[in-house]
Amino acid sequence: MTHQPDPLLPGVLAIDAGNSKTDVALVAADGTVLGSARGGGFQPHLVGPKAAIAALVPLVAAAAAQAGHTLGGRPLTSHVSACLANADLPVEERLLQAAIAEQPWGVTADVVNDTFGLLRAGTDGPRGVAVVCGAGINCVGLLPDGRTARFPALGELTGDWGGGAGLAASSMWHAVRAEDGRGAPTALAAAIAAHFGLPSSSAVAEAMHLGQLDRGRLHEIVRVLFATAQAGDGPALELIDRQADEITRLAIVALTRLGLLGEPTPVVLGGGVLASRQPLLIDNVTARLAAAAPRAEPRIVVAPPVLGAALLGLDHLAAAGLGGGPAAQERLRSAYSLQDQVAA
């Protein structure tokens, strides 16, 4: 067996790679954040696992530089904890883990779907359910014995609906149909047009199709949707109600699969759409959960998702006797809590 050299910095390289942004953090074994960096979205299903991981190299290098080190032949740290969007199937997780193993980042590495990071950020241990509603939507559940509840999360192909991309596309659907007469009237049409400074929502669609508007701006429509719903628009309210129903359905199915429906269980809610704490959505979700799973304990995570990846990494260190215990985890949580206060 080949001996692995000792790492430069004992600790964890935490990676949270989402559809819209990626965060990395270099965390010491005592929970101190040594360096961090942020980049764009992570899409291995489009570019392939090796290319997607290679695109993370500048971010890891930037985090290492903050800690006073450069990447080289020696492992940067003890363990890589990667919580990755679009790692939805076991084969995808294996391919991504193999790609990370080729990098000089850690002595060991674990890859899981990013929703497991959200779950860990909102709980103190491996028990509960998490629903992420960010650019997309997904749900996982976990028991201490390792049993999980998961969904393929491949979009419409596997029955998924919603998240920022889904809400924005559905808002456009209603808006354009209202303008051309195929659909019911909705204030979304005028509100979307005004947001982009164009004469109609149809013009917004055409501008995105022709590349005159960056299609990446589609997510901005989610804010327009909530504002329009707040003013009482029927179709806008229906979309938010449908999103609340989807979120609750995912949580209830996961709770049921794990035998937790009748037990007090954390239900962690996160991702940009839920973390924005829009009352129209949050109140709807909590009311539905109270009716269908009265012992569920909903909680919203607003801390950066990389916190969950880092906590999973510290769990790994603690199990191996390399630090990462309760004091380290509390120090890490405190660091991100302070960040949240500054951001607020």
mmCIF file of C-alpha atoms in Angstrom:
data_model
loop_
_atom_site.group_PDB
_atom_site.id
_atom_site.type_symbol
_atom_site.label_atom_id
_atom_site.label_comp_id
_atom_site.label_asym_id
_atom_site.label_seq_id
_atom_site.Cartn_x
_atom_site.Cartn_y
_atom_site.Cartn_z
ATOM 1 C CA MET A 1 0.000 0.000 0.000
ATOM 2 C CA THR A 2 1.409 3.405 -1.023
ATOM 3 C CA HIS A 3 2.013 5.763 1.871
ATOM 4 C CA GLN A 4 0.244 9.098 1.466
ATOM 5 C CA PRO A 5 2.339 12.132 2.442
ATOM 6 C CA ASP A 6 1.104 14.231 5.328
ATOM 7 C CA PRO A 7 -1.106 17.149 4.274
ATOM 8 C CA LEU A 8 0.146 20.705 4.283
ATOM 9 C CA LEU A 9 -2.811 21.844 6.393
ATOM 10 C CA PRO A 10 -4.566 19.197 8.521
ATOM 11 C CA GLY A 11 -8.264 19.781 8.092
ATOM 12 C CA VAL A 12 -10.933 19.851 5.407
ATOM 13 C CA LEU A 13 -11.361 21.257 1.938
ATOM 14 C CA ALA A 14 -15.118 21.832 1.775
ATOM 15 C CA ILE A 15 -16.764 22.279 -1.610
ATOM 16 C CA ASP A 16 -20.377 23.247 -2.194
ATOM 17 C CA ALA A 17 -20.991 23.340 -5.929
ATOM 18 C CA GLY A 18 -24.475 24.461 -6.900
ATOM 19 C CA ASN A 19 -26.256 25.098 -10.167
ATOM 20 C CA SER A 20 -25.667 28.842 -9.962
ATOM 21 C CA LYS A 21 -22.572 29.235 -7.762
ATOM 22 C CA THR A 22 -19.736 27.313 -6.134
ATOM 23 C CA ASP A 23 -18.126 27.943 -2.753
ATOM 24 C CA VAL A 24 -14.965 26.358 -1.408
ATOM 25 C CA ALA A 25 -13.561 26.704 2.097
ATOM 26 C CA LEU A 26 -10.328 25.468 3.614
ATOM 27 C CA VAL A 27 -11.048 24.622 7.249
ATOM 28 C CA ALA A 28 -8.524 23.612 9.909
ATOM 29 C CA ALA A 29 -9.182 20.575 12.096
ATOM 30 C CA ASP A 30 -10.145 22.914 14.943
ATOM 31 C CA GLY A 31 -12.901 24.538 12.823
ATOM 32 C CA THR A 32 -11.028 27.707 11.877
ATOM 33 C CA VAL A 33 -11.755 28.925 8.345
ATOM 34 C CA LEU A 34 -8.347 29.431 6.719
ATOM 35 C CA GLY A 35 -9.430 30.494 3.223
ATOM 36 C CA SER A 36 -12.424 30.627 0.910
ATOM 37 C CA ALA A 37 -13.404 31.408 -2.660
ATOM 38 C CA ARG A 38 -16.532 31.626 -4.793
ATOM 39 C CA GLY A 39 -17.095 30.829 -8.460
ATOM 40 C CA GLY A 40 -19.821 30.040 -10.974
ATOM 41 C CA GLY A 41 -22.224 27.142 -11.368
ATOM 42 C CA PHE A 42 -21.268 23.472 -11.487
ATOM 43 C CA GLN A 43 -22.648 21.475 -14.429
ATOM 44 C CA PRO A 44 -20.861 18.140 -14.916
ATOM 45 C CA HIS A 45 -23.827 16.795 -16.867
ATOM 46 C CA LEU A 46 -22.970 19.321 -19.593
ATOM 47 C CA VAL A 47 -19.152 19.353 -19.596
ATOM 48 C CA GLY A 48 -18.300 15.987 -18.049
ATOM 49 C CA PRO A 49 -17.045 15.179 -14.535
ATOM 50 C CA LYS A 50 -13.307 15.713 -15.196
ATOM 51 C CA ALA A 51 -13.824 19.108 -16.826
ATOM 52 C CA ALA A 52 -16.232 20.178 -14.087
ATOM 53 C CA ILE A 53 -13.741 19.288 -11.347
ATOM 54 C CA ALA A 54 -10.869 20.876 -13.275
ATOM 55 C CA ALA A 55 -12.858 24.123 -13.334
ATOM 56 C CA LEU A 56 -12.707 24.156 -9.529
ATOM 57 C CA VAL A 57 -8.891 24.281 -9.474
ATOM 58 C CA PRO A 58 -8.661 28.122 -9.493
ATOM 59 C CA LEU A 59 -11.083 28.302 -6.556
ATOM 60 C CA VAL A 60 -9.133 25.762 -4.521
ATOM 61 C CA ALA A 61 -5.906 27.576 -5.378
ATOM 62 C CA ALA A 62 -7.397 30.881 -4.222
ATOM 63 C CA ALA A 63 -8.523 29.392 -0.899
ATOM 64 C CA ALA A 64 -5.070 27.837 -0.425
ATOM 65 C CA ALA A 65 -3.402 31.167 -1.205
ATOM 66 C CA GLN A 66 -5.402 32.851 1.561
ATOM 67 C CA ALA A 67 -3.927 30.278 3.918
ATOM 68 C CA GLY A 68 -0.426 30.989 2.607
ATOM 69 C CA HIS A 69 0.036 27.908 0.451
ATOM 70 C CA THR A 70 0.120 26.886 -3.200
ATOM 71 C CA LEU A 71 -1.134 23.673 -4.749
ATOM 72 C CA GLY A 72 1.568 21.108 -5.481
ATOM 73 C CA GLY A 73 2.364 17.427 -5.308
ATOM 74 C CA ARG A 74 1.712 17.183 -1.580
ATOM 75 C CA PRO A 75 -1.953 16.963 -0.479
ATOM 76 C CA LEU A 76 -3.293 20.324 0.546
ATOM 77 C CA THR A 77 -5.349 18.970 3.441
ATOM 78 C CA SER A 78 -6.548 15.806 5.164
ATOM 79 C CA HIS A 79 -9.965 15.363 3.598
ATOM 80 C CA VAL A 80 -12.072 16.738 0.751
ATOM 81 C CA SER A 81 -15.788 17.000 1.517
ATOM 82 C CA ALA A 82 -17.618 17.789 -1.721
ATOM 83 C CA CYS A 83 -21.356 18.400 -1.811
ATOM 84 C CA LEU A 84 -22.155 18.731 -5.485
ATOM 85 C CA ALA A 85 -25.239 19.675 -7.460
ATOM 86 C CA ASN A 86 -25.978 17.385 -10.396
ATOM 87 C CA ALA A 87 -24.415 14.457 -8.539
ATOM 88 C CA ASP A 88 -27.846 12.890 -8.534
ATOM 89 C CA LEU A 89 -27.084 9.257 -9.382
ATOM 90 C CA PRO A 90 -24.583 6.874 -7.728
ATOM 91 C CA VAL A 91 -22.627 6.577 -10.974
ATOM 92 C CA GLU A 92 -22.285 10.371 -11.114
ATOM 93 C CA GLU A 93 -20.988 10.473 -7.554
ATOM 94 C CA ARG A 94 -18.403 7.781 -8.346
ATOM 95 C CA LEU A 95 -17.156 9.547 -11.468
ATOM 96 C CA LEU A 96 -16.875 12.886 -9.659
ATOM 97 C CA GLN A 97 -15.081 11.286 -6.718
ATOM 98 C CA ALA A 98 -12.585 9.703 -9.112
ATOM 99 C CA ALA A 99 -11.998 13.087 -10.743
ATOM 100 C CA ILE A 100 -11.364 14.711 -7.349
ATOM 101 C CA ALA A 101 -8.965 11.914 -6.399
ATOM 102 C CA GLU A 102 -6.781 12.951 -9.348
ATOM 103 C CA GLN A 103 -6.305 16.416 -7.819
ATOM 104 C CA PRO A 104 -3.661 17.165 -5.147
ATOM 105 C CA TRP A 105 -6.298 18.367 -2.721
ATOM 106 C CA GLY A 106 -6.751 15.813 0.048
ATOM 107 C CA VAL A 107 -5.551 12.480 1.381
ATOM 108 C CA THR A 108 -9.157 11.228 1.271
ATOM 109 C CA ALA A 109 -12.344 12.510 -0.352
ATOM 110 C CA ASP A 110 -16.109 12.041 -0.169
ATOM 111 C CA VAL A 111 -18.637 13.182 -2.776
ATOM 112 C CA VAL A 112 -22.370 13.474 -2.078
ATOM 113 C CA ASN A 113 -25.258 15.388 -3.556
ATOM 114 C CA ASP A 114 -25.380 18.969 -2.306
ATOM 115 C CA THR A 115 -28.724 18.402 -0.569
ATOM 116 C CA PHE A 116 -26.903 16.268 2.023
ATOM 117 C CA GLY A 117 -24.818 19.343 2.819
ATOM 118 C CA LEU A 118 -27.977 21.340 3.455
ATOM 119 C CA LEU A 119 -29.249 18.588 5.738
ATOM 120 C CA ARG A 120 -26.023 18.590 7.768
ATOM 121 C CA ALA A 121 -26.011 22.380 8.036
ATOM 122 C CA GLY A 122 -29.485 22.289 9.587
ATOM 123 C CA THR A 123 -28.986 19.368 11.982
ATOM 124 C CA ASP A 124 -26.594 18.142 14.640
ATOM 125 C CA GLY A 125 -26.365 14.617 13.293
ATOM 126 C CA PRO A 126 -27.346 12.181 10.540
ATOM 127 C CA ARG A 127 -31.115 12.218 11.045
ATOM 128 C CA GLY A 128 -33.692 14.260 9.210
ATOM 129 C CA VAL A 129 -35.006 15.384 5.848
ATOM 130 C CA ALA A 130 -33.850 18.303 3.724
ATOM 131 C CA VAL A 131 -35.541 19.997 0.780
ATOM 132 C CA VAL A 132 -33.496 22.377 -1.346
ATOM 133 C CA CYS A 133 -35.336 24.852 -3.538
ATOM 134 C CA GLY A 134 -32.736 26.971 -5.286
ATOM 135 C CA ALA A 135 -32.146 27.013 -9.013
ATOM 136 C CA GLY A 136 -33.728 23.549 -8.987
ATOM 137 C CA ILE A 137 -35.416 21.349 -6.413
ATOM 138 C CA ASN A 138 -34.363 18.172 -4.608
ATOM 139 C CA CYS A 139 -34.871 16.284 -1.361
ATOM 140 C CA VAL A 140 -32.946 13.763 0.736
ATOM 141 C CA GLY A 141 -33.533 11.997 4.022
ATOM 142 C CA LEU A 142 -31.050 10.247 6.277
ATOM 143 C CA LEU A 143 -31.061 7.929 9.292
ATOM 144 C CA PRO A 144 -28.155 7.263 11.693
ATOM 145 C CA ASP A 145 -27.831 3.698 10.361
ATOM 146 C CA GLY A 146 -27.023 5.100 6.917
ATOM 147 C CA ARG A 147 -30.366 4.485 5.233
ATOM 148 C CA THR A 148 -31.353 7.274 2.889
ATOM 149 C CA ALA A 149 -34.355 8.529 0.964
ATOM 150 C CA ARG A 150 -33.441 10.091 -2.366
ATOM 151 C CA PHE A 151 -34.954 11.204 -5.652
ATOM 152 C CA PRO A 152 -33.309 11.081 -9.100
ATOM 153 C CA ALA A 153 -33.829 14.868 -9.439
ATOM 154 C CA LEU A 154 -33.352 14.946 -13.212
ATOM 155 C CA GLY A 155 -35.988 17.608 -13.797
ATOM 156 C CA GLU A 156 -39.191 16.952 -15.701
ATOM 157 C CA LEU A 157 -37.843 13.558 -16.811
ATOM 158 C CA THR A 158 -38.219 12.340 -13.220
ATOM 159 C CA GLY A 159 -41.302 14.301 -12.214
ATOM 160 C CA ASP A 160 -39.639 17.351 -10.657
ATOM 161 C CA TRP A 161 -41.091 20.837 -10.821
ATOM 162 C CA GLY A 162 -40.048 24.180 -9.442
ATOM 163 C CA GLY A 163 -37.013 25.868 -8.032
ATOM 164 C CA GLY A 164 -35.978 29.247 -9.375
ATOM 165 C CA ALA A 165 -35.655 28.021 -12.956
ATOM 166 C CA GLY A 166 -39.045 26.318 -12.904
ATOM 167 C CA LEU A 167 -40.822 29.255 -11.277
ATOM 168 C CA ALA A 168 -39.295 31.707 -13.741
ATOM 169 C CA ALA A 169 -40.179 29.582 -16.780
ATOM 170 C CA SER A 170 -43.746 29.076 -15.545
ATOM 171 C CA SER A 171 -44.093 32.803 -14.887
ATOM 172 C CA MET A 172 -43.057 33.485 -18.478
ATOM 173 C CA TRP A 173 -45.512 30.831 -19.693
ATOM 174 C CA HIS A 174 -48.424 32.556 -17.949
ATOM 175 C CA ALA A 175 -47.265 36.038 -18.958
ATOM 176 C CA VAL A 176 -46.896 35.358 -22.687
ATOM 177 C CA ARG A 177 -50.157 33.395 -22.882
ATOM 178 C CA ALA A 178 -51.957 36.255 -21.152
ATOM 179 C CA GLU A 179 -50.622 38.667 -23.754
ATOM 180 C CA ASP A 180 -51.539 36.620 -26.805
ATOM 181 C CA GLY A 181 -54.943 35.525 -25.573
ATOM 182 C CA ARG A 182 -54.313 31.839 -24.917
ATOM 183 C CA GLY A 183 -54.314 32.272 -21.152
ATOM 184 C CA ALA A 184 -55.987 34.097 -18.304
ATOM 185 C CA PRO A 185 -55.041 37.705 -17.589
ATOM 186 C CA THR A 186 -52.153 38.149 -15.155
ATOM 187 C CA ALA A 187 -50.182 41.109 -13.893
ATOM 188 C CA LEU A 188 -47.051 39.013 -14.459
ATOM 189 C CA ALA A 189 -47.059 40.098 -18.123
ATOM 190 C CA ALA A 190 -46.625 43.802 -17.443
ATOM 191 C CA ALA A 191 -44.395 43.240 -14.397
ATOM 192 C CA ILE A 192 -41.913 41.047 -16.284
ATOM 193 C CA ALA A 193 -41.813 43.472 -19.211
ATOM 194 C CA ALA A 194 -41.192 46.401 -16.860
ATOM 195 C CA HIS A 195 -38.467 44.556 -14.990
ATOM 196 C CA PHE A 196 -36.439 44.119 -18.183
ATOM 197 C CA GLY A 197 -37.388 47.496 -19.662
ATOM 198 C CA LEU A 198 -39.083 45.951 -22.709
ATOM 199 C CA PRO A 199 -42.567 46.520 -24.128
ATOM 200 C CA SER A 200 -43.926 43.042 -23.372
ATOM 201 C CA SER A 201 -43.084 39.688 -21.868
ATOM 202 C CA SER A 202 -43.129 38.298 -25.413
ATOM 203 C CA ALA A 203 -40.354 40.768 -26.208
ATOM 204 C CA VAL A 204 -38.434 39.460 -23.185
ATOM 205 C CA ALA A 205 -38.748 35.905 -24.538
ATOM 206 C CA GLU A 206 -37.574 36.980 -27.985
ATOM 207 C CA ALA A 207 -34.629 38.927 -26.558
ATOM 208 C CA MET A 208 -33.506 35.879 -24.571
ATOM 209 C CA HIS A 209 -33.946 33.619 -27.582
ATOM 210 C CA LEU A 210 -31.822 35.924 -29.745
ATOM 211 C CA GLY A 211 -29.141 36.381 -27.101
ATOM 212 C CA GLN A 212 -29.904 40.058 -26.592
ATOM 213 C CA LEU A 213 -30.742 39.294 -22.951
ATOM 214 C CA ASP A 214 -28.557 36.872 -21.023
ATOM 215 C CA ARG A 215 -30.670 33.794 -20.363
ATOM 216 C CA GLY A 216 -28.949 33.614 -16.989
ATOM 217 C CA ARG A 217 -31.091 36.576 -15.948
ATOM 218 C CA LEU A 218 -34.204 34.407 -16.068
ATOM 219 C CA HIS A 219 -33.881 33.806 -12.326
ATOM 220 C CA GLU A 220 -34.620 37.503 -11.720
ATOM 221 C CA ILE A 221 -38.229 36.761 -12.607
ATOM 222 C CA VAL A 222 -38.651 34.914 -9.295
ATOM 223 C CA ARG A 223 -38.519 38.221 -7.424
ATOM 224 C CA VAL A 224 -41.080 39.650 -9.851
ATOM 225 C CA LEU A 225 -43.292 36.614 -9.234
ATOM 226 C CA PHE A 226 -43.314 37.089 -5.476
ATOM 227 C CA ALA A 227 -43.984 40.822 -5.746
ATOM 228 C CA THR A 228 -46.857 40.199 -8.148
ATOM 229 C CA ALA A 229 -48.308 37.505 -5.916
ATOM 230 C CA GLN A 230 -48.039 39.806 -2.912
ATOM 231 C CA ALA A 231 -50.265 42.242 -4.796
ATOM 232 C CA GLY A 232 -52.898 39.502 -5.116
ATOM 233 C CA ASP A 233 -52.459 38.274 -8.691
ATOM 234 C CA GLY A 234 -54.215 34.925 -9.124
ATOM 235 C CA PRO A 235 -51.819 33.076 -11.478
ATOM 236 C CA ALA A 236 -48.812 34.250 -9.460
ATOM 237 C CA LEU A 237 -50.397 33.012 -6.240
ATOM 238 C CA GLU A 238 -51.186 29.677 -7.893
ATOM 239 C CA LEU A 239 -47.527 29.185 -8.858
ATOM 240 C CA ILE A 240 -46.362 29.805 -5.304
ATOM 241 C CA ASP A 241 -49.034 27.465 -3.968
ATOM 242 C CA ARG A 242 -47.886 24.785 -6.411
ATOM 243 C CA GLN A 243 -44.285 25.266 -5.274
ATOM 244 C CA ALA A 244 -45.295 24.900 -1.632
ATOM 245 C CA ASP A 245 -47.174 21.716 -2.515
ATOM 246 C CA GLU A 246 -44.112 20.276 -4.313
ATOM 247 C CA ILE A 247 -41.802 21.064 -1.398
ATOM 248 C CA THR A 248 -44.190 19.455 1.064
ATOM 249 C CA ARG A 249 -44.769 16.368 -1.104
ATOM 250 C CA LEU A 250 -41.032 15.729 -1.279
ATOM 251 C CA ALA A 251 -40.634 16.044 2.483
ATOM 252 C CA ILE A 252 -43.618 13.805 3.262
ATOM 253 C CA VAL A 253 -42.460 11.055 0.898
ATOM 254 C CA ALA A 254 -38.951 11.117 2.398
ATOM 255 C CA LEU A 255 -40.306 11.054 5.952
ATOM 256 C CA THR A 256 -42.597 8.149 5.056
ATOM 257 C CA ARG A 257 -39.859 6.106 3.380
ATOM 258 C CA LEU A 258 -37.681 6.395 6.493
ATOM 259 C CA GLY A 259 -40.477 5.689 8.973
ATOM 260 C CA LEU A 260 -40.213 9.190 10.438
ATOM 261 C CA LEU A 261 -43.638 10.570 9.600
ATOM 262 C CA GLY A 262 -44.926 10.100 13.150
ATOM 263 C CA GLU A 263 -41.719 11.100 14.963
ATOM 264 C CA PRO A 264 -40.236 14.498 15.813
ATOM 265 C CA THR A 265 -37.893 15.042 12.875
ATOM 266 C CA PRO A 266 -36.012 18.043 11.499
ATOM 267 C CA VAL A 267 -37.170 19.103 8.043
ATOM 268 C CA VAL A 268 -34.458 21.427 6.776
ATOM 269 C CA LEU A 269 -35.446 23.955 4.120
ATOM 270 C CA GLY A 270 -32.824 25.781 2.068
ATOM 271 C CA GLY A 271 -31.690 27.055 -1.300
ATOM 272 C CA GLY A 272 -32.172 30.569 -2.590
ATOM 273 C CA VAL A 273 -35.960 30.423 -3.037
ATOM 274 C CA LEU A 274 -36.592 29.135 0.496
ATOM 275 C CA ALA A 275 -33.733 31.029 2.184
ATOM 276 C CA SER A 276 -35.285 34.294 0.967
ATOM 277 C CA ARG A 277 -37.988 33.605 3.582
ATOM 278 C CA GLN A 278 -40.870 34.846 1.438
ATOM 279 C CA PRO A 279 -43.902 34.594 3.779
ATOM 280 C CA LEU A 280 -46.257 33.570 0.973
ATOM 281 C CA LEU A 281 -44.146 30.455 0.407
ATOM 282 C CA ILE A 282 -42.824 29.721 3.893
ATOM 283 C CA ASP A 283 -46.200 30.093 5.625
ATOM 284 C CA ASN A 284 -47.781 27.853 2.994
ATOM 285 C CA VAL A 285 -45.122 25.154 3.417
ATOM 286 C CA THR A 286 -45.258 25.191 7.218
ATOM 287 C CA ALA A 287 -49.073 25.004 7.185
ATOM 288 C CA ARG A 288 -48.995 22.029 4.811
ATOM 289 C CA LEU A 289 -46.350 20.282 6.910
ATOM 290 C CA ALA A 290 -48.333 20.918 10.092
ATOM 291 C CA ALA A 291 -51.365 19.233 8.522
ATOM 292 C CA ALA A 292 -49.587 16.253 6.914
ATOM 293 C CA ALA A 293 -46.682 15.723 9.351
ATOM 294 C CA PRO A 294 -47.536 17.484 12.616
ATOM 295 C CA ARG A 295 -44.393 16.218 14.367
ATOM 296 C CA ALA A 296 -42.046 17.527 11.676
ATOM 297 C CA GLU A 297 -39.775 20.367 12.793
ATOM 298 C CA PRO A 298 -39.269 22.752 9.858
ATOM 299 C CA ARG A 299 -36.184 24.945 9.995
ATOM 300 C CA ILE A 300 -34.723 27.293 7.394
ATOM 301 C CA VAL A 301 -30.979 27.386 6.728
ATOM 302 C CA VAL A 302 -29.688 30.740 5.510
ATOM 303 C CA ALA A 303 -25.973 30.091 6.119
ATOM 304 C CA PRO A 304 -23.836 29.466 3.015
ATOM 305 C CA PRO A 305 -24.327 25.823 1.970
ATOM 306 C CA VAL A 306 -20.565 25.219 2.142
ATOM 307 C CA LEU A 307 -21.059 25.122 5.923
ATOM 308 C CA GLY A 308 -22.760 21.735 5.539
ATOM 309 C CA ALA A 309 -19.930 20.365 3.410
ATOM 310 C CA ALA A 310 -17.410 21.551 6.006
ATOM 311 C CA LEU A 311 -19.374 19.985 8.877
ATOM 312 C CA LEU A 312 -19.498 16.668 7.019
ATOM 313 C CA GLY A 313 -15.745 16.946 6.602
ATOM 314 C CA LEU A 314 -15.235 17.592 10.303
ATOM 315 C CA ASP A 315 -17.432 14.557 11.040
ATOM 316 C CA HIS A 316 -14.999 12.510 8.943
ATOM 317 C CA LEU A 317 -11.991 13.874 10.843
ATOM 318 C CA ALA A 318 -13.647 13.181 14.197
ATOM 319 C CA ALA A 319 -14.399 9.575 13.227
ATOM 320 C CA ALA A 320 -10.743 9.133 12.267
ATOM 321 C CA GLY A 321 -9.440 10.730 15.470
ATOM 322 C CA LEU A 322 -8.003 13.711 13.571
ATOM 323 C CA GLY A 323 -9.897 16.525 15.310
ATOM 324 C CA GLY A 324 -13.132 17.954 14.029
ATOM 325 C CA GLY A 325 -15.092 17.320 17.238
ATOM 326 C CA PRO A 326 -17.902 19.357 18.851
ATOM 327 C CA ALA A 327 -15.702 22.349 19.722
ATOM 328 C CA ALA A 328 -14.417 22.548 16.148
ATOM 329 C CA GLN A 329 -17.935 22.313 14.760
ATOM 330 C CA GLU A 330 -19.163 25.052 17.069
ATOM 331 C CA ARG A 331 -16.257 27.297 16.049
ATOM 332 C CA LEU A 332 -17.119 26.719 12.390
ATOM 333 C CA ARG A 333 -20.817 27.440 12.897
ATOM 334 C CA SER A 334 -19.938 30.624 14.774
ATOM 335 C CA ALA A 335 -17.755 31.802 11.894
ATOM 336 C CA TYR A 336 -20.610 31.444 9.413
ATOM 337 C CA SER A 337 -23.091 32.935 11.850
ATOM 338 C CA LEU A 338 -20.943 36.064 12.016
ATOM 339 C CA GLN A 339 -20.870 36.168 8.202
ATOM 340 C CA ASP A 340 -24.665 36.044 8.124
ATOM 341 C CA GLN A 341 -24.865 38.981 10.575
ATOM 342 C CA VAL A 342 -22.504 41.059 8.429
ATOM 343 C CA ALA A 343 -24.466 40.199 5.280
ATOM 344 C CA ALA A 344 -27.735 41.175 6.965
#
